[in-house]
Amino acid sequence: MLRDIDRILVDEHEIKEICIRIAKEITEDYKSSDKRLVLICILKGSVVFTAELMKHLCLPVEIEFMKVSSYGSQTCSSGMINIHLDIKREDLSDADFIVIEDIIDSGRTLNHLVNYLAERGANSVKTCTLLDKPSRRCVDFTPDYCGREIPDEFVVGFGLDYNEKYRNLPFVGVLKREVYETK
Ligand code: PRP
């Protein structure tokens, strides 16, 4: 697996520092709120980041899971989002939600989810991502909490996959071209 990695982009130490920094920001922002704080982990990629991030939060926090996928045209403006797994609770008005992602690419997934949760009556909705590729953006979207912006390269590890592999790598690395170009 390691031999498929061209180079490490974000190492274990930096990822931990990012999680500590964002957890401090979230703790500061929500410490005075009287609502429940709910992290929504977007399967599958954000499982590892969500788990590391929540260890550093100094607040009572709940966790939910959603699974979504893009469908339709892959041209920038016309993609749609399918929700395969939704949060079960009916009343969202008693909670502040933070949607957690491993990476933002076009921005469509988070843009859609923020609108969806707001329409369902969430008290508030914010977004958090480990990685952001702003150069790939199709919709105007900026996350509230961001670990690091990265260039438009094929990255895997710390939850991110290629054909479901590499999610367990403890760092984020650039995949060698020959791995995905020969398939
Ligand atoms: C990735 C990532 C986000 C989405 C971002 O998920 O985890 O959910 O794509 O892309 P966008 O900004 O263009 O909407 P993916 O579909 O690869 O699923 P996975 O997390 O199960 O690997």
PDB file of N, CA, C and O and ligand atoms in Angstrom, residues 42-46 67-70 81 101-110 137 159-161 164 167, ligand 1:
ATOM      1  N   ILE A  42     -20.114  12.390   7.639  1.00  0.00           N
ATOM      2  CA  ILE A  42     -20.564  11.978   6.305  1.00  0.00           C
ATOM      3  C   ILE A  42     -19.751  10.754   5.865  1.00  0.00           C
ATOM      4  O   ILE A  42     -18.550  10.841   5.615  1.00  0.00           O
ATOM      5  N   LEU A  43     -20.456   9.629   5.786  1.00  0.00           N
ATOM      6  CA  LEU A  43     -19.812   8.359   5.420  1.00  0.00           C
ATOM      7  C   LEU A  43     -19.420   8.356   3.942  1.00  0.00           C
ATOM      8  O   LEU A  43     -20.130   8.957   3.139  1.00  0.00           O
ATOM      9  N   LYS A  44     -18.336   7.662   3.601  1.00  0.00           N
ATOM     10  CA  LYS A  44     -17.504   6.969   4.565  1.00  0.00           C
ATOM     11  C   LYS A  44     -16.278   7.790   4.959  1.00  0.00           C
ATOM     12  O   LYS A  44     -15.670   7.570   5.989  1.00  0.00           O
ATOM     13  N   GLY A  45     -15.906   8.701   4.060  1.00  0.00           N
ATOM     14  CA  GLY A  45     -14.592   9.337   4.160  1.00  0.00           C
ATOM     15  C   GLY A  45     -14.299  10.054   5.461  1.00  0.00           C
ATOM     16  O   GLY A  45     -13.143  10.107   5.893  1.00  0.00           O
ATOM     17  N   SER A  46     -15.329  10.635   6.100  1.00  0.00           N
ATOM     18  CA  SER A  46     -15.017  11.480   7.254  1.00  0.00           C
ATOM     19  C   SER A  46     -15.002  10.741   8.583  1.00  0.00           C
ATOM     20  O   SER A  46     -14.852  11.358   9.638  1.00  0.00           O
ATOM     21  N   LYS A  67     -25.097   9.258   4.805  1.00  0.00           N
ATOM     22  CA  LYS A  67     -24.371   8.808   3.610  1.00  0.00           C
ATOM     23  C   LYS A  67     -25.041   9.423   2.398  1.00  0.00           C
ATOM     24  O   LYS A  67     -26.263   9.344   2.242  1.00  0.00           O
ATOM     25  N   VAL A  68     -24.247  10.076   1.578  1.00  0.00           N
ATOM     26  CA  VAL A  68     -24.796  10.767   0.412  1.00  0.00           C
ATOM     27  C   VAL A  68     -23.931  10.445  -0.807  1.00  0.00           C
ATOM     28  O   VAL A  68     -22.801   9.969  -0.665  1.00  0.00           O
ATOM     29  N   SER A  69     -24.479  10.691  -1.993  1.00  0.00           N
ATOM     30  CA  SER A  69     -23.652  10.555  -3.193  1.00  0.00           C
ATOM     31  C   SER A  69     -24.159  11.519  -4.259  1.00  0.00           C
ATOM     32  O   SER A  69     -25.321  11.912  -4.252  1.00  0.00           O
ATOM     33  N   SER A  70     -23.250  11.862  -5.149  1.00  0.00           N
ATOM     34  CA  SER A  70     -23.621  12.733  -6.264  1.00  0.00           C
ATOM     35  C   SER A  70     -24.220  11.881  -7.370  1.00  0.00           C
ATOM     36  O   SER A  70     -23.846  10.724  -7.553  1.00  0.00           O
ATOM     37  N   ILE A  81     -27.637  15.538  -5.437  1.00  0.00           N
ATOM     38  CA  ILE A  81     -27.177  14.738  -4.297  1.00  0.00           C
ATOM     39  C   ILE A  81     -28.274  13.776  -3.862  1.00  0.00           C
ATOM     40  O   ILE A  81     -29.419  14.178  -3.668  1.00  0.00           O
ATOM     41  N   GLU A 101     -16.706  16.762   7.050  1.00  0.00           N
ATOM     42  CA  GLU A 101     -16.255  16.145   5.803  1.00  0.00           C
ATOM     43  C   GLU A 101     -14.744  15.908   5.839  1.00  0.00           C
ATOM     44  O   GLU A 101     -14.006  16.622   6.524  1.00  0.00           O
ATOM     45  N   ASP A 102     -14.309  14.921   5.056  1.00  0.00           N
ATOM     46  CA  ASP A 102     -12.868  14.718   4.887  1.00  0.00           C
ATOM     47  C   ASP A 102     -12.315  15.690   3.840  1.00  0.00           C
ATOM     48  O   ASP A 102     -11.203  16.189   3.978  1.00  0.00           O
ATOM     49  N   ILE A 103     -13.116  15.940   2.793  1.00  0.00           N
ATOM     50  CA  ILE A 103     -12.620  16.807   1.720  1.00  0.00           C
ATOM     51  C   ILE A 103     -13.782  17.508   1.018  1.00  0.00           C
ATOM     52  O   ILE A 103     -14.865  16.942   0.887  1.00  0.00           O
ATOM     53  N   ILE A 104     -13.539  18.735   0.596  1.00  0.00           N
ATOM     54  CA  ILE A 104     -14.493  19.463  -0.255  1.00  0.00           C
ATOM     55  C   ILE A 104     -13.852  19.626  -1.623  1.00  0.00           C
ATOM     56  O   ILE A 104     -12.704  20.065  -1.740  1.00  0.00           O
ATOM     57  N   ASP A 105     -14.647  19.258  -2.618  1.00  0.00           N
ATOM     58  CA  ASP A 105     -14.160  19.299  -3.989  1.00  0.00           C
ATOM     59  C   ASP A 105     -15.010  20.340  -4.752  1.00  0.00           C
ATOM     60  O   ASP A 105     -14.728  21.536  -4.690  1.00  0.00           O
ATOM     61  N   SER A 106     -16.085  19.897  -5.396  1.00  0.00           N
ATOM     62  CA  SER A 106     -16.967  20.856  -6.086  1.00  0.00           C
ATOM     63  C   SER A 106     -17.712  21.741  -5.089  1.00  0.00           C
ATOM     64  O   SER A 106     -18.134  22.845  -5.430  1.00  0.00           O
ATOM     65  N   GLY A 107     -17.931  21.234  -3.886  1.00  0.00           N
ATOM     66  CA  GLY A 107     -18.710  21.964  -2.877  1.00  0.00           C
ATOM     67  C   GLY A 107     -20.185  21.604  -2.882  1.00  0.00           C
ATOM     68  O   GLY A 107     -20.954  22.061  -2.040  1.00  0.00           O
ATOM     69  N   ARG A 108     -20.595  20.756  -3.847  1.00  0.00           N
ATOM     70  CA  ARG A 108     -22.023  20.454  -3.990  1.00  0.00           C
ATOM     71  C   ARG A 108     -22.584  19.693  -2.790  1.00  0.00           C
ATOM     72  O   ARG A 108     -23.702  19.960  -2.354  1.00  0.00           O
ATOM     73  N   THR A 109     -21.802  18.743  -2.266  1.00  0.00           N
ATOM     74  CA  THR A 109     -22.325  17.906  -1.172  1.00  0.00           C
ATOM     75  C   THR A 109     -22.656  18.763   0.042  1.00  0.00           C
ATOM     76  O   THR A 109     -23.773  18.705   0.570  1.00  0.00           O
ATOM     77  N   LEU A 110     -21.708  19.549   0.485  1.00  0.00           N
ATOM     78  CA  LEU A 110     -21.950  20.350   1.690  1.00  0.00           C
ATOM     79  C   LEU A 110     -22.963  21.459   1.443  1.00  0.00           C
ATOM     80  O   LEU A 110     -23.795  21.760   2.305  1.00  0.00           O
ATOM     81  N   ARG A 137     -13.859  24.124  -7.081  1.00  0.00           N
ATOM     82  CA  ARG A 137     -15.206  24.538  -6.674  1.00  0.00           C
ATOM     83  C   ARG A 137     -16.123  24.811  -7.864  1.00  0.00           C
ATOM     84  O   ARG A 137     -15.731  25.451  -8.836  1.00  0.00           O
ATOM     85  N   GLY A 159      -9.004   8.302   5.841  1.00  0.00           N
ATOM     86  CA  GLY A 159     -10.416   8.244   5.460  1.00  0.00           C
ATOM     87  C   GLY A 159     -10.658   8.312   3.967  1.00  0.00           C
ATOM     88  O   GLY A 159     -11.655   7.787   3.467  1.00  0.00           O
ATOM     89  N   LEU A 160      -9.745   8.939   3.235  1.00  0.00           N
ATOM     90  CA  LEU A 160      -9.948   9.106   1.785  1.00  0.00           C
ATOM     91  C   LEU A 160      -9.502   7.849   1.034  1.00  0.00           C
ATOM     92  O   LEU A 160      -8.448   7.280   1.349  1.00  0.00           O
ATOM     93  N   ASP A 161     -10.272   7.488   0.024  1.00  0.00           N
ATOM     94  CA  ASP A 161     -10.006   6.222  -0.664  1.00  0.00           C
ATOM     95  C   ASP A 161      -9.742   6.380  -2.152  1.00  0.00           C
ATOM     96  O   ASP A 161     -10.033   7.411  -2.748  1.00  0.00           O
ATOM     97  N   GLU A 164     -12.037   2.201  -2.622  1.00  0.00           N
ATOM     98  CA  GLU A 164     -12.243   1.734  -1.238  1.00  0.00           C
ATOM     99  C   GLU A 164     -10.948   1.374  -0.498  1.00  0.00           C
ATOM    100  O   GLU A 164     -11.002   0.956   0.651  1.00  0.00           O
ATOM    101  N   ARG A 167      -8.004   3.973   2.978  1.00  0.00           N
ATOM    102  CA  ARG A 167      -8.651   4.808   3.996  1.00  0.00           C
ATOM    103  C   ARG A 167      -7.931   4.715   5.339  1.00  0.00           C
ATOM    104  O   ARG A 167      -8.010   5.613   6.161  1.00  0.00           O
TER     105      ARG A 167
HETATM  106  C1  PRP B   1     -16.269  12.658  -1.152  1.00  0.00           C
HETATM  107  C2  PRP B   1     -16.114  13.471   0.123  1.00  0.00           C
HETATM  108  C3  PRP B   1     -17.343  14.336   0.117  1.00  0.00           C
HETATM  109  C4  PRP B   1     -17.554  14.591  -1.359  1.00  0.00           C
HETATM  110  C5  PRP B   1     -16.986  15.930  -1.701  1.00  0.00           C
HETATM  111  O1  PRP B   1     -17.091  11.564  -0.895  1.00  0.00           O
HETATM  112  O2  PRP B   1     -16.059  12.643   1.247  1.00  0.00           O
HETATM  113  O3  PRP B   1     -18.466  13.684   0.677  1.00  0.00           O
HETATM  114  O4  PRP B   1     -16.877  13.557  -2.081  1.00  0.00           O
HETATM  115  O5  PRP B   1     -17.199  16.229  -3.046  1.00  0.00           O
HETATM  116  P1  PRP B   1     -17.965  17.536  -3.533  1.00  0.00           P
HETATM  117  O6  PRP B   1     -17.426  18.707  -2.775  1.00  0.00           O
HETATM  118  O7  PRP B   1     -17.615  17.560  -5.001  1.00  0.00           O
HETATM  119  O8  PRP B   1     -19.430  17.329  -3.319  1.00  0.00           O
HETATM  120  P2  PRP B   1     -17.193  10.312  -1.855  1.00  0.00           P
HETATM  121  O9  PRP B   1     -18.339  10.520  -2.814  1.00  0.00           O
HETATM  122  O10 PRP B   1     -15.859  10.039  -2.473  1.00  0.00           O
HETATM  123  O11 PRP B   1     -17.625   9.127  -0.875  1.00  0.00           O
HETATM  124  P3  PRP B   1     -16.824   8.426   0.333  1.00  0.00           P
HETATM  125  O12 PRP B   1     -16.668   9.465   1.411  1.00  0.00           O
HETATM  126  O13 PRP B   1     -17.712   7.293   0.747  1.00  0.00           O
HETATM  127  O14 PRP B   1     -15.478   7.963  -0.190  1.00  0.00           O
END
